[in-house]
């Protein structure tokens, strides 16, 4: 669940810029409360409109506490988490874990089926090899990749109400492609339960826009230029009660011999997904769907990815290819504004 600072820059700085401008127009009675925290291996940013700043700060704090609970269960790096407990097993006996972790593992397996394997929560070994090599900018050996690929079959997972058993000792779970989206959704639920009707929740670029920013005007979210990075918005779109999640090859990567090795891994090859895409943005009702689908569509590539999103209801996507073409699904026609002339539809 390690995330680069770059991903923070990807959307949040851009968002902060817009939000600062927009907040100027907020009604006088509502106060804006906002906080940043480093959480789930990334930068979290939550802002809410509330009757007073202290009330706002209190609910923002509750939302962060909710995210922290999820991190404590699902992080692959915190030693005490359920996932670390699973990954440290020494035998085949059932491992008791929290129901919430079980439910996200189950959801992960469900999403693996509907994405035809593009999304897989059992890529732990592969993610670890690539992460380790990222630090010294080396490509892992083909043998180590082939070895890791032998242990990604989620068919070896069995679950009941409170425990999981795994019939393959080498398999390692990593929820890095799903937990952040789930945490955003849960943070939003916490805000709603505390009477918040207008908020933005962002975890390393997995964003949910709750309600309207003010006076029935939607929030405006920017998508950044995959080549130039932070503060270079190329697309703007209005959003209300929607999640928007982006996965890109510029978030966490190294370059070796002119080839970019990034963090979105193709479970069929064991290598970073290598196709025309440079970024995938999903707009959906929940951030968990956005988190999973942005990664999965990146793996599927342009044509299959568009076809897949068109087959899903209430989900749209913006795919940017390396030639600066912006591809959108049918639900977004006439809804996005490209503000950078080097990109076109
Ligand atoms: P994102 O930036 O949201 O696309 O998340 C990518 C993260 O999910 C990576 O950092 C890995 O931890 C994990 N991941 C990478 N490839 C996959 C995949 N094909 N299926 C599931 N998780 C993945
Ligand atoms: Mg994702």
CSV table of C-alpha atoms and ligand atoms in Angstrom, one decimal:
chain,number,residue,atom,x,y,z
A,1,UNK,CA,0.0,0.0,0.0
A,2,UNK,CA,3.0,2.2,-0.4
A,3,UNK,CA,2.0,5.2,-2.5
A,4,UNK,CA,4.2,7.9,-4.0
A,5,UNK,CA,4.0,11.4,-3.2
A,6,UNK,CA,3.5,12.0,-6.9
A,7,UNK,CA,0.0,10.5,-6.7
A,8,UNK,CA,-0.8,13.1,-4.1
A,9,UNK,CA,0.4,15.8,-6.4
A,10,UNK,CA,-1.5,14.2,-9.2
A,11,UNK,CA,-4.9,15.3,-8.2
A,12,UNK,CA,-4.8,16.8,-4.8
A,13,UNK,CA,-2.7,19.9,-5.5
A,14,UNK,CA,-4.9,20.5,-8.5
A,15,UNK,CA,-8.0,20.1,-6.4
A,16,UNK,CA,-6.8,22.3,-3.7
A,17,UNK,CA,-6.2,25.0,-6.2
A,18,UNK,CA,-9.7,24.7,-7.5
A,19,UNK,CA,-11.2,24.3,-4.1
A,20,UNK,CA,-9.5,27.4,-2.8
A,21,UNK,CA,-10.9,29.4,-5.6
A,22,UNK,CA,-14.4,27.9,-5.2
A,23,UNK,CA,-14.6,28.2,-1.5
A,24,UNK,CA,-14.4,31.9,-1.9
A,25,UNK,CA,-18.0,31.6,-3.3
A,26,UNK,CA,-19.3,29.5,-0.4
A,27,UNK,CA,-22.2,30.9,1.5
A,28,UNK,CA,-21.4,32.9,4.6
A,29,UNK,CA,-23.1,30.7,7.1
A,30,UNK,CA,-21.2,27.5,6.2
A,31,UNK,CA,-17.6,27.2,7.4
A,32,UNK,CA,-15.0,25.1,5.7
A,33,UNK,CA,-12.9,22.7,7.8
A,34,UNK,CA,-10.1,20.8,6.2
A,35,UNK,CA,-7.3,18.6,7.3
A,36,UNK,CA,-4.4,16.6,5.7
A,37,UNK,CA,-3.0,13.4,7.1
A,38,UNK,CA,-0.5,10.8,5.8
A,39,UNK,CA,-2.6,7.7,5.9
A,40,UNK,CA,-2.7,4.3,4.0
A,41,UNK,CA,0.7,5.1,2.6
A,42,UNK,CA,-0.5,8.2,0.9
A,43,UNK,CA,-1.7,11.8,1.5
A,44,UNK,CA,-5.3,12.1,2.7
A,45,UNK,CA,-7.2,15.3,2.4
A,46,UNK,CA,-10.7,15.9,3.8
A,47,UNK,CA,-12.7,19.0,3.7
A,48,UNK,CA,-16.3,19.6,4.8
A,49,UNK,CA,-18.7,22.4,5.0
A,50,UNK,CA,-20.2,22.6,8.5
A,51,UNK,CA,-22.1,25.1,10.7
A,52,UNK,CA,-18.8,26.0,12.5
A,53,UNK,CA,-15.2,25.3,11.9
A,54,UNK,CA,-14.9,23.3,15.2
A,55,UNK,CA,-17.8,21.1,14.3
A,56,UNK,CA,-16.3,20.6,10.9
A,57,UNK,CA,-12.9,19.7,12.3
A,58,UNK,CA,-14.5,17.2,14.7
A,59,UNK,CA,-16.2,15.3,11.9
A,60,UNK,CA,-13.1,15.4,9.7
A,61,UNK,CA,-11.2,13.9,12.6
A,62,UNK,CA,-13.8,11.1,12.9
A,63,UNK,CA,-13.5,10.4,9.1
A,64,UNK,CA,-9.7,10.1,9.4
A,65,UNK,CA,-10.1,7.8,12.4
A,66,UNK,CA,-12.3,5.5,10.3
A,67,UNK,CA,-9.7,5.4,7.6
A,68,UNK,CA,-7.1,4.6,10.2
A,69,UNK,CA,-9.1,1.6,11.4
A,70,UNK,CA,-9.1,0.3,7.8
A,71,UNK,CA,-5.4,0.9,7.5
A,72,UNK,CA,-4.8,-1.0,10.7
A,73,UNK,CA,-6.7,-4.0,9.3
A,74,UNK,CA,-5.7,-4.0,5.6
A,75,UNK,CA,-2.2,-2.5,5.3
A,76,UNK,CA,0.4,-4.9,3.9
A,77,UNK,CA,3.1,-3.1,5.7
A,78,UNK,CA,1.8,-2.6,9.3
A,79,UNK,CA,3.0,-5.6,11.2
A,80,UNK,CA,-0.2,-6.1,13.2
A,81,UNK,CA,-2.6,-5.8,10.4
A,82,UNK,CA,-4.9,-8.7,9.3
A,83,UNK,CA,-3.1,-8.8,5.9
A,84,UNK,CA,0.4,-9.0,7.6
A,85,UNK,CA,-1.0,-11.8,9.8
A,86,UNK,CA,-2.2,-13.7,6.8
A,87,UNK,CA,1.0,-13.1,4.9
A,88,UNK,CA,3.2,-14.2,7.8
A,89,UNK,CA,1.4,-17.6,8.2
A,90,UNK,CA,3.6,-20.7,8.6
A,91,UNK,CA,1.1,-23.4,8.0
A,92,UNK,CA,-2.4,-24.1,6.6
A,93,UNK,CA,-4.4,-23.5,9.7
A,94,UNK,CA,-7.3,-21.0,9.6
A,95,UNK,CA,-6.3,-17.4,10.5
A,96,UNK,CA,-8.9,-15.4,12.4
A,97,UNK,CA,-9.3,-12.0,11.0
A,98,UNK,CA,-11.8,-9.1,11.2
A,99,UNK,CA,-15.0,-9.5,9.2
A,100,UNK,CA,-14.3,-6.2,7.5
A,101,UNK,CA,-11.1,-7.5,6.1
A,102,UNK,CA,-12.8,-10.8,5.0
A,103,UNK,CA,-15.5,-8.8,3.2
A,104,UNK,CA,-12.9,-6.8,1.2
A,105,UNK,CA,-11.0,-9.9,0.3
A,106,UNK,CA,-14.3,-11.4,-0.9
A,107,UNK,CA,-15.0,-8.2,-2.9
A,108,UNK,CA,-11.5,-8.4,-4.4
A,109,UNK,CA,-12.3,-11.9,-5.6
A,110,UNK,CA,-15.6,-10.8,-7.0
A,111,UNK,CA,-13.9,-8.0,-8.9
A,112,UNK,CA,-11.2,-10.4,-10.2
A,113,UNK,CA,-14.1,-12.4,-11.8
A,114,UNK,CA,-15.8,-9.4,-13.4
A,115,UNK,CA,-12.5,-8.0,-14.7
A,116,UNK,CA,-11.5,-11.4,-16.0
A,117,UNK,CA,-8.4,-11.5,-13.9
A,118,UNK,CA,-7.1,-8.0,-14.7
A,119,UNK,CA,-7.6,-7.2,-11.0
A,120,UNK,CA,-6.1,-9.7,-8.5
A,121,UNK,CA,-5.6,-9.3,-4.8
A,122,UNK,CA,-3.1,-12.1,-4.7
A,123,UNK,CA,-0.3,-10.2,-6.4
A,124,UNK,CA,1.6,-9.7,-3.1
A,125,UNK,CA,4.8,-11.4,-4.2
A,126,UNK,CA,4.9,-9.6,-7.5
A,127,UNK,CA,4.2,-6.2,-5.9
A,128,UNK,CA,6.9,-6.8,-3.4
A,129,UNK,CA,9.5,-7.8,-6.0
A,130,UNK,CA,8.7,-4.7,-8.2
A,131,UNK,CA,8.7,-2.4,-5.1
A,132,UNK,CA,12.0,-3.6,-3.9
A,133,UNK,CA,13.5,-3.2,-7.4
A,134,UNK,CA,12.0,0.2,-7.8
A,135,UNK,CA,14.2,1.5,-5.1
A,136,UNK,CA,17.4,0.7,-6.9
A,137,UNK,CA,15.8,1.1,-10.4
A,138,UNK,CA,16.4,-2.5,-11.4
A,139,UNK,CA,14.2,-4.8,-13.3
A,140,UNK,CA,13.5,-8.0,-11.4
A,141,UNK,CA,14.9,-11.2,-12.9
A,142,UNK,CA,12.5,-13.0,-15.3
A,143,UNK,CA,12.9,-16.1,-13.1
A,144,UNK,CA,11.7,-14.3,-10.0
A,145,UNK,CA,8.7,-12.9,-11.9
A,146,UNK,CA,7.7,-16.3,-13.2
A,147,UNK,CA,8.2,-17.7,-9.7
A,148,UNK,CA,5.9,-15.0,-8.2
A,149,UNK,CA,3.3,-15.7,-10.9
A,150,UNK,CA,2.9,-19.3,-9.7
A,151,UNK,CA,1.2,-18.1,-6.5
A,152,UNK,CA,-1.6,-15.7,-7.5
A,153,UNK,CA,-4.5,-18.1,-7.6
A,154,UNK,CA,-7.2,-16.8,-5.3
A,155,UNK,CA,-9.0,-20.2,-5.8
A,156,UNK,CA,-6.8,-21.4,-2.9
A,157,UNK,CA,-8.5,-19.0,-0.5
A,158,UNK,CA,-11.3,-20.3,1.7
A,159,UNK,CA,-13.3,-18.1,4.1
A,160,UNK,CA,-15.9,-18.5,6.7
A,161,UNK,CA,-17.4,-15.9,9.1
A,162,UNK,CA,-14.3,-15.1,11.0
A,163,UNK,CA,-11.3,-16.8,9.4
A,164,UNK,CA,-9.5,-17.5,6.2
A,165,UNK,CA,-7.4,-20.5,5.2
A,166,UNK,CA,-5.2,-20.6,2.2
A,167,UNK,CA,-4.1,-23.9,0.6
A,168,UNK,CA,-1.0,-22.3,-0.9
A,169,UNK,CA,1.7,-21.3,1.6
A,170,UNK,CA,3.5,-18.9,-0.8
A,171,UNK,CA,0.5,-16.8,-1.8
A,172,UNK,CA,0.6,-13.3,-0.5
A,173,UNK,CA,-2.4,-10.9,-0.4
A,174,UNK,CA,-2.1,-7.2,-1.2
A,175,UNK,CA,-5.2,-5.0,-1.0
A,176,UNK,CA,-3.3,-1.9,-2.3
A,177,UNK,CA,-5.6,-1.7,-5.3
A,178,UNK,CA,-8.9,-1.7,-3.4
A,179,UNK,CA,-8.4,-0.6,0.3
A,180,UNK,CA,-8.0,3.1,-0.5
A,181,UNK,CA,-11.2,3.3,-2.5
A,182,UNK,CA,-13.0,1.4,0.3
A,183,UNK,CA,-11.6,3.7,2.9
A,184,UNK,CA,-12.8,6.8,0.9
A,185,UNK,CA,-16.3,5.4,0.8
A,186,UNK,CA,-16.3,4.6,4.6
A,187,UNK,CA,-15.0,8.1,5.4
A,188,UNK,CA,-17.8,9.5,3.3
A,189,UNK,CA,-20.3,7.3,5.2
A,190,UNK,CA,-18.9,8.7,8.5
A,191,UNK,CA,-19.4,12.2,7.3
A,192,UNK,CA,-23.0,11.6,6.2
A,193,UNK,CA,-23.7,9.9,9.6
A,194,UNK,CA,-22.6,13.1,11.2
A,195,UNK,CA,-24.9,15.3,9.1
A,196,UNK,CA,-22.4,16.5,6.6
A,197,UNK,CA,-23.9,17.2,3.2
A,198,UNK,CA,-21.0,18.9,1.4
A,199,UNK,CA,-17.5,17.4,1.4
A,200,UNK,CA,-14.5,16.3,-0.5
A,201,UNK,CA,-12.5,13.2,0.5
A,202,UNK,CA,-9.3,12.4,-1.2
A,203,UNK,CA,-6.8,9.6,-0.5
A,204,UNK,CA,-3.9,9.8,-2.8
A,205,UNK,CA,-6.1,10.8,-5.6
A,206,UNK,CA,-9.0,8.5,-5.0
A,207,UNK,CA,-11.7,11.2,-4.5
A,208,UNK,CA,-15.3,11.4,-3.6
A,209,UNK,CA,-17.3,14.6,-4.0
A,210,UNK,CA,-20.2,14.7,-1.6
A,211,UNK,CA,-23.1,16.9,-2.4
A,212,UNK,CA,-22.5,20.4,-3.9
A,213,UNK,CA,-19.7,22.8,-3.2
A,214,UNK,CA,-22.2,25.5,-2.7
A,215,UNK,CA,-25.6,26.9,-3.9
A,216,UNK,CA,-26.2,23.7,-5.9
A,217,UNK,CA,-23.0,24.1,-7.9
A,218,UNK,CA,-21.2,20.8,-8.2
A,219,UNK,CA,-17.6,20.3,-7.2
A,220,UNK,CA,-15.2,20.8,-10.0
A,221,UNK,CA,-12.5,18.2,-10.2
A,222,UNK,CA,-9.4,18.4,-12.4
A,223,UNK,CA,-7.5,15.6,-14.1
A,224,UNK,CA,-3.8,16.3,-14.5
A,225,UNK,CA,-1.5,16.1,-17.5
A,226,UNK,CA,0.1,12.7,-17.2
A,227,UNK,CA,3.4,14.1,-18.6
A,228,UNK,CA,3.7,17.3,-16.8
A,229,UNK,CA,2.4,16.3,-13.4
A,230,UNK,CA,1.1,18.5,-10.7
A,231,UNK,CA,-0.8,21.8,-11.3
A,232,UNK,CA,-1.2,21.0,-15.0
A,233,UNK,CA,-4.9,20.4,-15.3
A,234,UNK,CA,-6.0,19.2,-18.7
A,235,UNK,CA,-9.6,18.2,-18.1
A,236,UNK,CA,-12.2,19.7,-15.8
A,237,UNK,CA,-15.4,18.1,-14.8
A,238,UNK,CA,-18.3,18.9,-12.5
A,239,UNK,CA,-19.2,16.2,-10.0
A,240,UNK,CA,-21.7,15.7,-7.2
A,241,UNK,CA,-22.2,12.5,-5.2
A,242,UNK,CA,-19.7,10.7,-7.3
A,243,UNK,CA,-16.3,9.1,-6.9
A,244,UNK,CA,-13.4,9.9,-9.3
A,245,UNK,CA,-10.3,7.8,-9.2
A,246,UNK,CA,-7.3,7.9,-11.5
A,247,UNK,CA,-4.5,5.4,-12.1
A,248,UNK,CA,-1.5,6.4,-14.1
A,249,UNK,CA,1.9,5.2,-15.1
A,250,UNK,CA,3.4,8.4,-13.7
A,251,UNK,CA,2.4,7.7,-10.1
A,252,UNK,CA,5.2,5.3,-9.1
A,253,UNK,CA,7.8,4.2,-11.6
A,254,UNK,CA,11.4,4.1,-12.6
A,255,UNK,CA,12.8,4.4,-16.1
A,256,UNK,CA,15.4,1.9,-17.4
A,257,UNK,CA,16.7,2.0,-21.0
A,258,UNK,CA,13.9,4.3,-22.0
A,259,UNK,CA,11.2,2.0,-20.7
A,260,UNK,CA,8.9,3.1,-17.9
A,261,UNK,CA,8.3,0.5,-15.2
A,262,UNK,CA,5.3,1.5,-13.2
A,263,UNK,CA,3.2,0.1,-10.4
A,264,UNK,CA,0.2,-1.3,-12.2
A,265,UNK,CA,1.0,-4.9,-12.9
A,266,UNK,CA,-0.4,-7.2,-15.5
A,267,UNK,CA,-1.3,-10.5,-13.8
A,268,UNK,CA,-0.8,-12.4,-17.1
A,269,UNK,CA,2.8,-11.3,-17.7
A,270,UNK,CA,4.0,-10.3,-14.2
A,271,UNK,CA,5.3,-7.0,-15.7
A,272,UNK,CA,3.9,-3.5,-15.5
A,273,UNK,CA,0.9,-3.2,-17.9
A,274,UNK,CA,2.4,-2.2,-21.3
A,275,UNK,CA,-0.1,-0.7,-23.7
A,276,UNK,CA,-1.0,2.7,-25.2
A,277,UNK,CA,-2.5,4.0,-21.9
A,278,UNK,CA,-0.9,6.5,-19.7
A,279,UNK,CA,-3.8,7.3,-17.4
A,280,UNK,CA,-7.3,5.9,-16.6
A,281,UNK,CA,-9.9,7.8,-14.6
A,282,UNK,CA,-13.1,6.2,-13.4
A,283,UNK,CA,-16.2,8.1,-12.4
A,284,UNK,CA,-18.6,5.9,-10.4
A,285,UNK,CA,-21.0,5.9,-7.5
A,286,UNK,CA,-18.4,4.5,-5.1
A,287,UNK,CA,-14.6,4.9,-4.8
A,288,UNK,CA,-14.1,1.2,-4.3
A,289,UNK,CA,-15.3,0.5,-7.8
A,290,UNK,CA,-13.2,3.4,-9.1
A,291,UNK,CA,-10.1,2.2,-7.4
A,292,UNK,CA,-10.5,-1.4,-8.7
A,293,UNK,CA,-11.6,-0.4,-12.2
A,294,UNK,CA,-9.0,2.2,-12.8
A,295,UNK,CA,-6.3,-0.4,-12.1
A,296,UNK,CA,-8.1,-3.1,-14.1
A,297,UNK,CA,-8.8,-1.0,-17.1
A,298,UNK,CA,-5.2,0.1,-17.2
A,299,UNK,CA,-4.3,-3.5,-17.4
A,300,UNK,CA,-6.9,-4.3,-20.1
A,301,UNK,CA,-5.7,-1.5,-22.4
A,302,UNK,CA,-7.7,1.0,-24.5
A,303,UNK,CA,-10.2,-1.1,-26.5
A,304,UNK,CA,-11.0,-3.8,-24.0
A,305,UNK,CA,-11.0,-1.2,-21.2
A,306,UNK,CA,-13.6,1.0,-23.0
A,307,UNK,CA,-15.7,-2.1,-23.8
A,308,UNK,CA,-15.6,-3.3,-20.2
A,309,UNK,CA,-16.7,0.1,-18.8
A,310,UNK,CA,-19.5,0.4,-21.4
A,311,UNK,CA,-20.8,-2.9,-20.1
A,312,UNK,CA,-21.0,-1.6,-16.5
A,313,UNK,CA,-24.0,0.5,-15.4
A,314,UNK,CA,-23.4,3.9,-13.8
A,315,UNK,CA,-19.7,3.9,-14.5
A,316,UNK,CA,-17.8,6.1,-16.9
A,317,UNK,CA,-14.1,6.4,-17.8
A,318,UNK,CA,-11.6,8.8,-19.3
A,319,UNK,CA,-8.6,7.1,-20.8
A,320,UNK,CA,-5.6,9.0,-21.9
A,321,UNK,CA,-3.2,7.4,-24.4
A,322,UNK,CA,0.4,8.2,-24.8
A,323,UNK,CA,-0.3,10.2,-28.0
A,324,UNK,CA,-2.3,12.7,-25.9
A,325,UNK,CA,-5.7,11.6,-27.1
A,326,UNK,CA,-8.5,11.6,-24.6
A,327,UNK,CA,-11.0,8.7,-24.9
A,328,UNK,CA,-14.3,8.8,-23.1
A,329,UNK,CA,-17.1,6.4,-22.5
A,330,UNK,CA,-20.6,7.4,-23.9
A,331,UNK,CA,-21.9,8.7,-20.6
A,332,UNK,CA,-19.4,11.5,-20.6
A,333,UNK,CA,-20.2,13.0,-24.0
A,334,UNK,CA,-20.5,16.8,-23.7
A,335,UNK,CA,-19.7,16.6,-20.0
A,336,UNK,CA,-16.0,17.2,-19.8
A,337,UNK,CA,-14.0,20.2,-20.7
A,338,UNK,CA,-10.5,19.8,-22.1
A,339,UNK,CA,-8.6,23.0,-21.2
A,340,UNK,CA,-5.2,22.0,-22.6
A,341,UNK,CA,-5.0,22.3,-26.4
A,342,UNK,CA,-2.2,19.7,-26.6
A,343,UNK,CA,-4.8,17.1,-25.7
A,344,UNK,CA,-7.9,16.3,-27.8
A,345,UNK,CA,-10.8,14.0,-27.9
B,1,LIG,P1,-3.7,2.2,-8.4
B,1,LIG,O1,-2.7,3.3,-8.3
B,1,LIG,O2,-5.0,2.6,-7.7
B,1,LIG,O3,-3.9,1.7,-9.7
B,1,LIG,O4,-3.3,1.0,-7.5
B,1,LIG,C1,-2.3,0.2,-7.9
B,1,LIG,C2,-1.8,-0.6,-6.6
B,1,LIG,O5,-2.6,-1.8,-6.6
B,1,LIG,C3,-0.4,-1.0,-6.8
B,1,LIG,O6,0.4,-0.1,-6.0
B,1,LIG,C4,-0.4,-2.4,-6.2
B,1,LIG,O7,-0.3,-2.3,-4.8
B,1,LIG,C5,-1.8,-2.9,-6.5
B,1,LIG,N1,-1.8,-3.5,-7.9
B,1,LIG,C6,-1.0,-3.4,-9.0
B,1,LIG,N2,-1.5,-4.1,-10.0
B,1,LIG,C7,-2.6,-4.7,-9.6
B,1,LIG,C8,-3.5,-5.6,-10.2
B,1,LIG,N3,-3.4,-6.0,-11.5
B,1,LIG,N4,-4.6,-6.0,-9.5
B,1,LIG,C9,-4.7,-5.7,-8.2
B,1,LIG,N5,-3.9,-4.8,-7.5
B,1,LIG,C10,-2.8,-4.4,-8.2
B,2,LIG,MG1,-6.8,1.9,-8.5
